Coordinates of C-alpha atoms in Angstrom, one line a residue:
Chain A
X1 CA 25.9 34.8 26.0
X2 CA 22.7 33.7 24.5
X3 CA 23.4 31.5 21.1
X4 CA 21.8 34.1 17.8
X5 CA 20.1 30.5 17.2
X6 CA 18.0 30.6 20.3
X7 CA 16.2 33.9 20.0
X8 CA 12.5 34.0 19.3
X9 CA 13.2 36.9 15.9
X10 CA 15.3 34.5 14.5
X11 CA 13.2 31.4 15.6
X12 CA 9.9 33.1 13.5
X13 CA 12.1 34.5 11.0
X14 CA 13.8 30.8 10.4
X15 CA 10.0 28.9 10.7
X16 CA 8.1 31.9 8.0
X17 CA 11.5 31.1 5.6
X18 CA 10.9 27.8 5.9
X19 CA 7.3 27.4 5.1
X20 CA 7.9 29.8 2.4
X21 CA 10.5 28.1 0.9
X22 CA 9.3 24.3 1.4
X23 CA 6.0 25.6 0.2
X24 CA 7.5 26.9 -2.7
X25 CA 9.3 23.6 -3.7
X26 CA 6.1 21.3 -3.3
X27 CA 3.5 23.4 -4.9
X28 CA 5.7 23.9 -7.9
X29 CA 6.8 20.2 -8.1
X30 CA 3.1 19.0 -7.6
X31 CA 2.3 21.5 -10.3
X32 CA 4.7 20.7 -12.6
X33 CA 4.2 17.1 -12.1
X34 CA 0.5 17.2 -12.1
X35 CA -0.3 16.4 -16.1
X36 CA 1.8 13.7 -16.5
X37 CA 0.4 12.2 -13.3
X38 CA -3.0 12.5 -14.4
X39 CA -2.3 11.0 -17.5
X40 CA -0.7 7.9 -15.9
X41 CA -4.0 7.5 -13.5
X42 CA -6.4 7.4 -16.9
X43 CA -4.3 4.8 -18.2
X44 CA -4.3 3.2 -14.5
X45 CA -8.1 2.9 -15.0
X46 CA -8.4 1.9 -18.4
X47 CA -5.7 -0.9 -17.5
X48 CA -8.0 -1.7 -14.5
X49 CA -11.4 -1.9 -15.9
X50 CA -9.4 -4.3 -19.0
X51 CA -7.9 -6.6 -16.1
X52 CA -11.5 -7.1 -15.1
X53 CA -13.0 -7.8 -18.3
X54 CA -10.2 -10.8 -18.6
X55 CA -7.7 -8.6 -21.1
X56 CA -4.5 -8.8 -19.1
X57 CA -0.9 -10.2 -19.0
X58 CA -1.4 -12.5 -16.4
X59 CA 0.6 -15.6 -16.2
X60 CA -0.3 -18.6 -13.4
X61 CA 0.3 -16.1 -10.3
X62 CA 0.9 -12.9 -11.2
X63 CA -1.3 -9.5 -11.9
X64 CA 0.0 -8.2 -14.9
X65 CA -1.9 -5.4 -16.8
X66 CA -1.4 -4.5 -20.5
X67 CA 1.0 -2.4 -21.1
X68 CA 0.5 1.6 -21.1
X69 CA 1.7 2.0 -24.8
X70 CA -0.7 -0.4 -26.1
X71 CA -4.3 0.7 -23.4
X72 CA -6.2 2.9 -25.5
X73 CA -5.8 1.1 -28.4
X74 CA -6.8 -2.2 -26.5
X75 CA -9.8 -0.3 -24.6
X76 CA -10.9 0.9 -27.6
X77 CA -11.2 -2.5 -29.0
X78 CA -12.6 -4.4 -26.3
X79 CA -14.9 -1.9 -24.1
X80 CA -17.6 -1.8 -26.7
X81 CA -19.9 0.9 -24.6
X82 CA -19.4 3.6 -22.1
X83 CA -23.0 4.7 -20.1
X84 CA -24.1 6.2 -17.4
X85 CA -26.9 5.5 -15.2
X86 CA -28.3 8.4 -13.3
X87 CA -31.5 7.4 -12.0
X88 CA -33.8 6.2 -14.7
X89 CA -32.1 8.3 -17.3
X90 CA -29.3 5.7 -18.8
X91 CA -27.0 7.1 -21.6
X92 CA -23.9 6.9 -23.5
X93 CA -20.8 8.8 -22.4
X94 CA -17.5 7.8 -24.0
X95 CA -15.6 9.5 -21.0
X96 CA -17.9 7.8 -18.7
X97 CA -14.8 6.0 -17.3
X98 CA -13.1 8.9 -16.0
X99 CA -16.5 9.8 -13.9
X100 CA -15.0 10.6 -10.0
X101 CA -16.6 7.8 -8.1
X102 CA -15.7 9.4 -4.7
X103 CA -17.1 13.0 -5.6
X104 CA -20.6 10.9 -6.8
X105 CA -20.3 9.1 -3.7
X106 CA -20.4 12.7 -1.5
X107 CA -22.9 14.4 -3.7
X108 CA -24.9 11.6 -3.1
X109 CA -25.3 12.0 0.6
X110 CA -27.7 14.9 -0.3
X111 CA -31.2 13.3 -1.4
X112 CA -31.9 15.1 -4.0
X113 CA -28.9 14.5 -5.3
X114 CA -29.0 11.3 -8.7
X115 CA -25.9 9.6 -8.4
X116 CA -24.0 9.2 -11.9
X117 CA -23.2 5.5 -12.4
X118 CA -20.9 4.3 -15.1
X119 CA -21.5 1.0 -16.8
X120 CA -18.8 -0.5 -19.1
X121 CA -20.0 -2.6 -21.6
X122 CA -16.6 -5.1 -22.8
X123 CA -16.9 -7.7 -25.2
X124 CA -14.0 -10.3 -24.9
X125 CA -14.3 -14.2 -26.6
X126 CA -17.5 -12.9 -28.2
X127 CA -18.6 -12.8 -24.4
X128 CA -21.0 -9.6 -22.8
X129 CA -19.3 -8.5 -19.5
X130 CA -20.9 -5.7 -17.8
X131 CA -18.2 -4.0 -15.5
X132 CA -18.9 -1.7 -12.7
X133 CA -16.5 0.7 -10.6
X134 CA -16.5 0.2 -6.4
X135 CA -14.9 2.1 -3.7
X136 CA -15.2 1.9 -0.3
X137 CA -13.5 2.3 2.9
X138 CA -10.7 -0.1 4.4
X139 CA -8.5 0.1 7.3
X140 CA -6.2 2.7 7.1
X141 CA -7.5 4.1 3.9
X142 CA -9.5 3.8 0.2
X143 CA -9.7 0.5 -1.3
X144 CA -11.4 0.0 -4.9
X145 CA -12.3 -2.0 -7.3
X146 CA -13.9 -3.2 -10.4
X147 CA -16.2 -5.7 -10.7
X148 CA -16.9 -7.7 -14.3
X149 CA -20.4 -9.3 -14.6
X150 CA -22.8 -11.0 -16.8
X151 CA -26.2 -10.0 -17.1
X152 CA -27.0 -12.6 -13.9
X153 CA -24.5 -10.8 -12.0
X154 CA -22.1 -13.4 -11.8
X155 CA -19.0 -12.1 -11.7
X156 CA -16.8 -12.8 -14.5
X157 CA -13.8 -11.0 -13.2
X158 CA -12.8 -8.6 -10.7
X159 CA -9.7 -6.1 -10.0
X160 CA -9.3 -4.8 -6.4
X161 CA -6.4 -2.2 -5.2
X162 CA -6.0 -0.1 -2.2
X163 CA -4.4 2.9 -1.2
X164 CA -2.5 2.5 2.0
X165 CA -3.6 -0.9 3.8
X166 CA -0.9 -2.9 6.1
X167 CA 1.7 -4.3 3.7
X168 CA 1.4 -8.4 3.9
X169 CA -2.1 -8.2 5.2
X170 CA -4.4 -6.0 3.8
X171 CA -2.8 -5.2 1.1
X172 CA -3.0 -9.0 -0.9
X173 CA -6.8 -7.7 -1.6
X174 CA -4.7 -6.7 -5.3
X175 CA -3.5 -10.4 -5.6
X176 CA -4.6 -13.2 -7.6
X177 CA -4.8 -16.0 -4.8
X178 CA -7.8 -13.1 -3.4
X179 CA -9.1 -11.8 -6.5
X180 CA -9.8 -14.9 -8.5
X181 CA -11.8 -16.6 -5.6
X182 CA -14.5 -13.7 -6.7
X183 CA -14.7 -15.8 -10.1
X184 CA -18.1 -17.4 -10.8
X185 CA -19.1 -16.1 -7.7
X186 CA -23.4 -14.8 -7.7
X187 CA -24.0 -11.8 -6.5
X188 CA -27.9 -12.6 -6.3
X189 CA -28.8 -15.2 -3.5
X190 CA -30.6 -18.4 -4.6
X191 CA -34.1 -16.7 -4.8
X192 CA -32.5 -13.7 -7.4
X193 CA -32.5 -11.3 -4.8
X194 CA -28.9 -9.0 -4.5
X195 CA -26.8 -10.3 -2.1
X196 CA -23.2 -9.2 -2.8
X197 CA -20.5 -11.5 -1.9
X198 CA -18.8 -11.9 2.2
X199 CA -15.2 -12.0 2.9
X200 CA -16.1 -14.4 5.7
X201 CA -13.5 -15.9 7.8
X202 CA -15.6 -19.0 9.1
X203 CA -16.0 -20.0 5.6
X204 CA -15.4 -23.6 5.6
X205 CA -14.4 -23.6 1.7
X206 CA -10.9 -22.1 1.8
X207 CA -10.7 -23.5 -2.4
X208 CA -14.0 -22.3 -3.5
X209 CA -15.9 -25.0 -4.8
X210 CA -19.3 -23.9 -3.6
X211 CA -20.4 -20.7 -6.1
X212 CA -23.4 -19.8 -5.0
X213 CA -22.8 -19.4 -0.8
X214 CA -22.3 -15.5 -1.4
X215 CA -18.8 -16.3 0.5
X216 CA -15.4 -16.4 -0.3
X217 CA -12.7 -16.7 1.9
X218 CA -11.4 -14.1 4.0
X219 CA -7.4 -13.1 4.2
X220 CA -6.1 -14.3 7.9
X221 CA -5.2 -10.9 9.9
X222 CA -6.8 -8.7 7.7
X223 CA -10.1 -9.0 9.0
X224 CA -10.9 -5.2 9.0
X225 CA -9.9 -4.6 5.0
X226 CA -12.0 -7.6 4.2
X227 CA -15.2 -6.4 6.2
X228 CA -14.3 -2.9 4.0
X229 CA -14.5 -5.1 0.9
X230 CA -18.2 -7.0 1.3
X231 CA -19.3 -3.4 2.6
X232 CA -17.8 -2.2 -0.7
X233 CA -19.5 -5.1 -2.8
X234 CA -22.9 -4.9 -1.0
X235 CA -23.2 -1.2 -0.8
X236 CA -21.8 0.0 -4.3
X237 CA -23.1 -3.0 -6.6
X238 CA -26.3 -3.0 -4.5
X239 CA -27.4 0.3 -6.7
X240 CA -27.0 -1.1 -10.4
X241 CA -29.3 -4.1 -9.3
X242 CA -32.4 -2.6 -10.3
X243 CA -30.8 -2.1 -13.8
X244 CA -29.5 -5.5 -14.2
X245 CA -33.6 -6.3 -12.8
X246 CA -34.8 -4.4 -15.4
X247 CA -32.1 -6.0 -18.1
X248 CA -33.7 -9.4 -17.6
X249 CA -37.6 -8.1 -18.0
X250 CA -36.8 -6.8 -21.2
Chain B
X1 CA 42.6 7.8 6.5
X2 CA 39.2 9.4 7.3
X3 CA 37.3 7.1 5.6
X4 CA 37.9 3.9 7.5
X5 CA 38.3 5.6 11.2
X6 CA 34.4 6.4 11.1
X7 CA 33.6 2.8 10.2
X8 CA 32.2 1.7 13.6
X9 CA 29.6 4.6 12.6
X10 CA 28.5 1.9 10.1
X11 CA 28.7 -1.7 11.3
X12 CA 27.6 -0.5 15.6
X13 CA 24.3 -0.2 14.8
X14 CA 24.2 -3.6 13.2
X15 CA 25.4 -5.5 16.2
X16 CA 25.7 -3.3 20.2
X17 CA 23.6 -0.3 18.8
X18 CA 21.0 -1.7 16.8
X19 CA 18.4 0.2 16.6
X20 CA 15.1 -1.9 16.8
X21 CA 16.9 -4.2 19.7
X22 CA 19.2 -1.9 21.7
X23 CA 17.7 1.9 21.3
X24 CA 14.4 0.6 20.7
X25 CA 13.5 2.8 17.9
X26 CA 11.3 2.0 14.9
X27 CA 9.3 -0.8 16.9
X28 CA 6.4 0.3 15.3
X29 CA 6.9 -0.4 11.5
X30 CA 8.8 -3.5 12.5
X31 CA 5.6 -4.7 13.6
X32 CA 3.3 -3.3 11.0
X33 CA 4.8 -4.4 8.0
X34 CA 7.0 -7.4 8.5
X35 CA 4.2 -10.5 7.5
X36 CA 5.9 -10.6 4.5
X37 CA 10.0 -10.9 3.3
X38 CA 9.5 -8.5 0.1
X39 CA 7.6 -5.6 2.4
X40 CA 10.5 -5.9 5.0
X41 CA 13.0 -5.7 2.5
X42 CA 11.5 -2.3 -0.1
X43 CA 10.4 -1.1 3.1
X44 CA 14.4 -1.5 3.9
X45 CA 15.8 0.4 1.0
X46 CA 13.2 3.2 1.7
X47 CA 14.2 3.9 5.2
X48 CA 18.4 3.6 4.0
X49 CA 17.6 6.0 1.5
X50 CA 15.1 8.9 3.5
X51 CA 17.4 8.4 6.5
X52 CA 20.6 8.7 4.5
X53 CA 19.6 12.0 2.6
X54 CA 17.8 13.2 5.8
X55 CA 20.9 12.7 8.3
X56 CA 22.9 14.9 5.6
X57 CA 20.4 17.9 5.3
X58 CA 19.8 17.8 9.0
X59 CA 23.5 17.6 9.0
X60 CA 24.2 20.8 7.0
X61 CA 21.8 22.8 8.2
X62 CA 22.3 22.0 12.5
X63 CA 23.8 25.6 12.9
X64 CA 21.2 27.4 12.0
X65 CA 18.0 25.4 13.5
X66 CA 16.8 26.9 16.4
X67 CA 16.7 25.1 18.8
X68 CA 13.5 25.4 19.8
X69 CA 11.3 24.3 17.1
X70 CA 14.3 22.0 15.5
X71 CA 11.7 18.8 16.0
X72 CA 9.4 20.8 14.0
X73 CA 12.0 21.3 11.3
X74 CA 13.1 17.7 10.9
X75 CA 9.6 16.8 10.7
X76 CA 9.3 18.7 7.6
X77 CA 12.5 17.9 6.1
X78 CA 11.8 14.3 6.6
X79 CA 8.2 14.9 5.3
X80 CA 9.2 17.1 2.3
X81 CA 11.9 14.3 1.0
X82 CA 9.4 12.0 1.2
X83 CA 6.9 13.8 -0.7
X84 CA 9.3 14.6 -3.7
X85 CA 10.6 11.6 -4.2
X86 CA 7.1 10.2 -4.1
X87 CA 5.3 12.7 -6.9
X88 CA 8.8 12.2 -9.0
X89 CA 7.7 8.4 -8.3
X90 CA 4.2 9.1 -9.6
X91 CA 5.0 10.7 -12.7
X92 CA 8.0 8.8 -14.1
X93 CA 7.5 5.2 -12.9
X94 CA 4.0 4.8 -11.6
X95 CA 4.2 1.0 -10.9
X96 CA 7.0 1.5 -8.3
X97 CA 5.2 4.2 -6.7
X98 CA 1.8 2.4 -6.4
X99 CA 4.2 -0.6 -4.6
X100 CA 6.1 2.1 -2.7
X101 CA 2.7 4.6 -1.7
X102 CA 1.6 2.3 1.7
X103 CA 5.5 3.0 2.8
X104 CA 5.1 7.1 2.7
X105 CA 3.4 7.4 5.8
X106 CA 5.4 4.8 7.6
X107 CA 8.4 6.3 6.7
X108 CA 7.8 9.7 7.9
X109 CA 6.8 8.6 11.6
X110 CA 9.6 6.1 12.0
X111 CA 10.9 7.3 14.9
X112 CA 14.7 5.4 14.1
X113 CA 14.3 8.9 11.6
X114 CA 13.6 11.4 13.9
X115 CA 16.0 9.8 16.1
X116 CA 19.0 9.7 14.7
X117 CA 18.1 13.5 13.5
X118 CA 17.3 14.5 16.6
X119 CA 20.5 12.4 18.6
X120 CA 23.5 12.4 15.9
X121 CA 22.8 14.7 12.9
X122 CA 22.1 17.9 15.0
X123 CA 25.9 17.1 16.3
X124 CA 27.9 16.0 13.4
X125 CA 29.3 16.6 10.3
X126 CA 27.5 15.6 7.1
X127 CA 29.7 13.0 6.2
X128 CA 29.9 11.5 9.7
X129 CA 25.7 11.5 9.8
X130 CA 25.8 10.0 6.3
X131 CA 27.4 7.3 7.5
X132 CA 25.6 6.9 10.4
X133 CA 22.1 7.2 8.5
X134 CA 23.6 4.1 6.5
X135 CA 24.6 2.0 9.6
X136 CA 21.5 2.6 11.2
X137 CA 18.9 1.8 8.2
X138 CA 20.7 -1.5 7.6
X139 CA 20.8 -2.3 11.6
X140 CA 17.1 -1.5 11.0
X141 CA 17.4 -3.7 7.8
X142 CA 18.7 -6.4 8.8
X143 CA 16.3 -7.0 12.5
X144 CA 13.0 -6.2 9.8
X145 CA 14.4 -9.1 7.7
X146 CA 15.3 -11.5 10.0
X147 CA 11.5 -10.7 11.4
X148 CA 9.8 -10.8 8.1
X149 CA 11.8 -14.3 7.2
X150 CA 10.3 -16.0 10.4
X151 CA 7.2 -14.4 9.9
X152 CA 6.0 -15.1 6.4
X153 CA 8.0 -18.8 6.9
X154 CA 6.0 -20.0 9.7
X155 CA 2.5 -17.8 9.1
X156 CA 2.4 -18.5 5.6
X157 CA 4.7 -21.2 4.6
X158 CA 6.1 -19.2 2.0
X159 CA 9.1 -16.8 1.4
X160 CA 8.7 -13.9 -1.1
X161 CA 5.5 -15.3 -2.1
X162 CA 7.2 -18.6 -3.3
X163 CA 5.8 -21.8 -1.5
X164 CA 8.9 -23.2 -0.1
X165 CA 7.1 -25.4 2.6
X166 CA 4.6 -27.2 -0.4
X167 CA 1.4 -25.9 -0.7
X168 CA -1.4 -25.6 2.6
X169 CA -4.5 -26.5 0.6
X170 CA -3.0 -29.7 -2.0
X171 CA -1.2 -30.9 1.2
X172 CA 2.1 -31.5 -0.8
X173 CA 5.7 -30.6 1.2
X174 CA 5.8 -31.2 4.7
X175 CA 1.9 -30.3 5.0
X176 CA 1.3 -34.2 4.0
X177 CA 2.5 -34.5 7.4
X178 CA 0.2 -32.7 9.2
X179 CA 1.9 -29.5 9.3
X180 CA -0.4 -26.7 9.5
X181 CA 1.0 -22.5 9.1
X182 CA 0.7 -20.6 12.3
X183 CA -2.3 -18.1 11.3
X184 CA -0.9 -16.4 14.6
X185 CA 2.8 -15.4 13.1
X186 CA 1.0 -12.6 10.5
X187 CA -0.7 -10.7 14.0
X188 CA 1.3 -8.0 15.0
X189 CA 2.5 -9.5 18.8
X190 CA 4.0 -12.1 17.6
X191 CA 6.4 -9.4 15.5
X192 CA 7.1 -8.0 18.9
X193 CA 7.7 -11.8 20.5
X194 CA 10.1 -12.3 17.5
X195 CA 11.6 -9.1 18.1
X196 CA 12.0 -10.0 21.8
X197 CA 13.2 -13.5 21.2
X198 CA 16.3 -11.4 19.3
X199 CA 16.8 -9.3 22.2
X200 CA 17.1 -12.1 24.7
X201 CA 19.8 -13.8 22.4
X202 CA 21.6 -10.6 21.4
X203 CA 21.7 -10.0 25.1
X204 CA 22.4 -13.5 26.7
X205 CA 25.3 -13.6 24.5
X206 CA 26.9 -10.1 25.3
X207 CA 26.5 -9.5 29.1
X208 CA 27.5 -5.6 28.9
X209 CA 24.3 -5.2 27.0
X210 CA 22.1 -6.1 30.0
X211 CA 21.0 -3.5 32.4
X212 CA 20.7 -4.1 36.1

């Protein structure tokens, strides 16, 4: 006798039940969810953006941010100006930082199309950093960043995370032994044209001495993430340069 | 009584069933992510918790699957654990999620998952596939560690990001003696030569193991 299990009523019947109900479950749970996650993500990126200006927890190895009671309170004090760049129009936006880089990055395949760019303007040891927001592409996935400058665009600090690169490989790009090679780094080439900085892997200067080669040194089997990283650098840093140009003339 | 006559259920799979060495399951995320000790290990717990749960709900439910889309249902009980326990993740302890996010996708096509579903859990009783989810996750456990050990040791001269070998680039430890890390060790094949290296002694030491 044929098994009730194997006929093709109760096969449909069992699959439409099943999306239904599995459906169900996820959409309320990612609804439900949803506020509180969105919350922890703003304080993800205010923590970020401070790690780059130098406000962190850090002790000799590790990446630690502040902690999320005390963020807004300690982005309030330190990030002194929020703007936005969109074309030659600059102006200030206190929620500048919660601008979508990825959605700018898609309208901005149309031409006509300004790109919004938010500038963070942090003031730590009585020091002017300039930090900017990156995202780009690595292996598997997103990786991102943010880049703190001074107004020669040398980089002062720097935060990089990912979203789903290889565990042991690409994903160190979030660890110090990576991030602080970026330190002191120029992103301008010796003749003050933009450069950007290259994850090179023939870079005979595995401690960093030399600052001003536009090179740090790459992570060893991880060559793709890294490429995704100086694309990232070049690409997304490239389009404040005319504003850090125009921040010298005047 | 019937909690100790299943126990070969548990401690097979980490010995003349394991399976990474003997069923050859879950190759792929043994290679993947075993450069370092700590990935091997979280990514450890992950897999003995996913394939713990999942054996039970497969377990439970192995009546009424039909049979012929019953691939198609473990898929999405295996992808629907995963999912929950990865937006609770996000919402109440955002930290451990970020860590545990690169695992999600590796988790869901480990095929030790869908293989034990598909080879025990459709065919047993919840309890029996509970255990058997264990014994298998920490067979899986126990080859990733012992390839994540050798791996970050010799590639990187460090274990769990502690420099145990002196450090590369002050030449302290034994790199004053010219010792230099094996760049090689964090490229996937040599996972799969360290992996094969365990077969050959796993197998030259138990002759039934070897086919003809």
């Amino acid at each position: 006798m044929e098994k009730r299990t194997d006929k093709n009523s109760y096969t449909i019947l069992f699959a439409v039940l099943m999306v239904l109900v599995v459906g169900a479950i996820l959409a309320y749970l990612a609804s439900a969810l949803k506020p509180t996650i969105d919350v922890n993500k703003q304080l993800e990126k205010q923590q970020n953006i401070l790690y780059a200006l130098g406000v962190n927890e850090n002790d000799e190895k590790s990446v630690a941010f502040v902690s999320t009671d005390k963020v807004a309170d300690e982005f309030d004090k330190y990030i002194v100006k929020q703007l936005v760049i969109q074309g030659d129009d600059v102006r200030v936006d206190d929620t500048a930082y919660l601008i979508d880089i990825k959605k700018e990055q898609a309208s901005a395949k149309n031409p006509s199309y300004k790109r919004q760019l938010p500038l963070f303007l942090g003031v730590k040891d009585n020091k002017l950093s300039y930090i900017v927001p990156i995202r780009g592409k690595g292996l598997w996935d997103a990786v991102w960043g943010y880049v703190a400058m001074d107004e020669n665009m040398t980089v002062t600090g720097i935060f990089f995370d990912h979203k789903a690169e290889t565990p042991g490989l690409g994903a160190n790009i979030n660890q110090r032994f990576f991030m602080d090679d970026f330190i002191g780094e120029n992103l301008l080439d010796t003749s003050g044209k933009f450069a950007g900085v290259d994850i090179s892997k023939s870079n005979a200067d595995p401690i960093n001495i030399d600052k001003l080669d536009n090179e740090v040194d790459a992570i060893a089997g991880a060559t793709i993430t890294g490429d995704g990283v100086s694309a990232m650098i070049r690409s997304e840093l490239k389009v404040y340069s005319s504003y850090f140009i125009n921040l010298k003339k005047n | 009584m019937g909690l100790f006559k299943d126990s070969n259920l548990i401690t097979d799979p980490l010995a003349d069933n394991n399976p990474i060495t003997i069923q050859v399951l879950g190759i792929c995320s043994a290679l993947a992510i075993t450069a370092e000790l700590e990935a091997s290990i979280v990514m450890s717990i992950a897999v003995l918790f996913v394939l713990g749960v999942g054996n039970v709900v497969i377990s439970l439910m192995r009546n009424i699957i039909p049979s012929k889309i019953r691939i198609i249902v473990q898929l999405i009980v295996v992808a629907t654990l995963v999912i929950i326990v990865d937006l609770v993740l996000k919402a109440f302890a955002y930290q451990l999620s970020k860590t545990l996010s690169v695992f999600v996708g590796l988790i869901i096509t480990n095929c030790i998952i869908m293989g034990r579903f598909e080879a025990f859990a459709l065919a047993n009783r919840p309890w029996r596939s509970f255990l058997d989810g264990i014994g298998n996750s920490l067979g899986y456990a126990m080859i990733l560690i012992i390839v994540g050990f050798f791996r970050e040791l010799l590639g990187s001269g460090t274990l769990l990001g502690m420099e145990v070998l002196g450090n590369p680039i002050d030449k302290t430890g034994v790199y004053a003696f010219g010792y230099e890390n094996n760049g090689f060790m964090l490229l996937a094949p040599m996972a799969l030569v360290t992996v094969g290296i365990i077969i050959w002694v796993q197998r030259s030491r138990n002759e039934a193991l070897i086919e003809d």
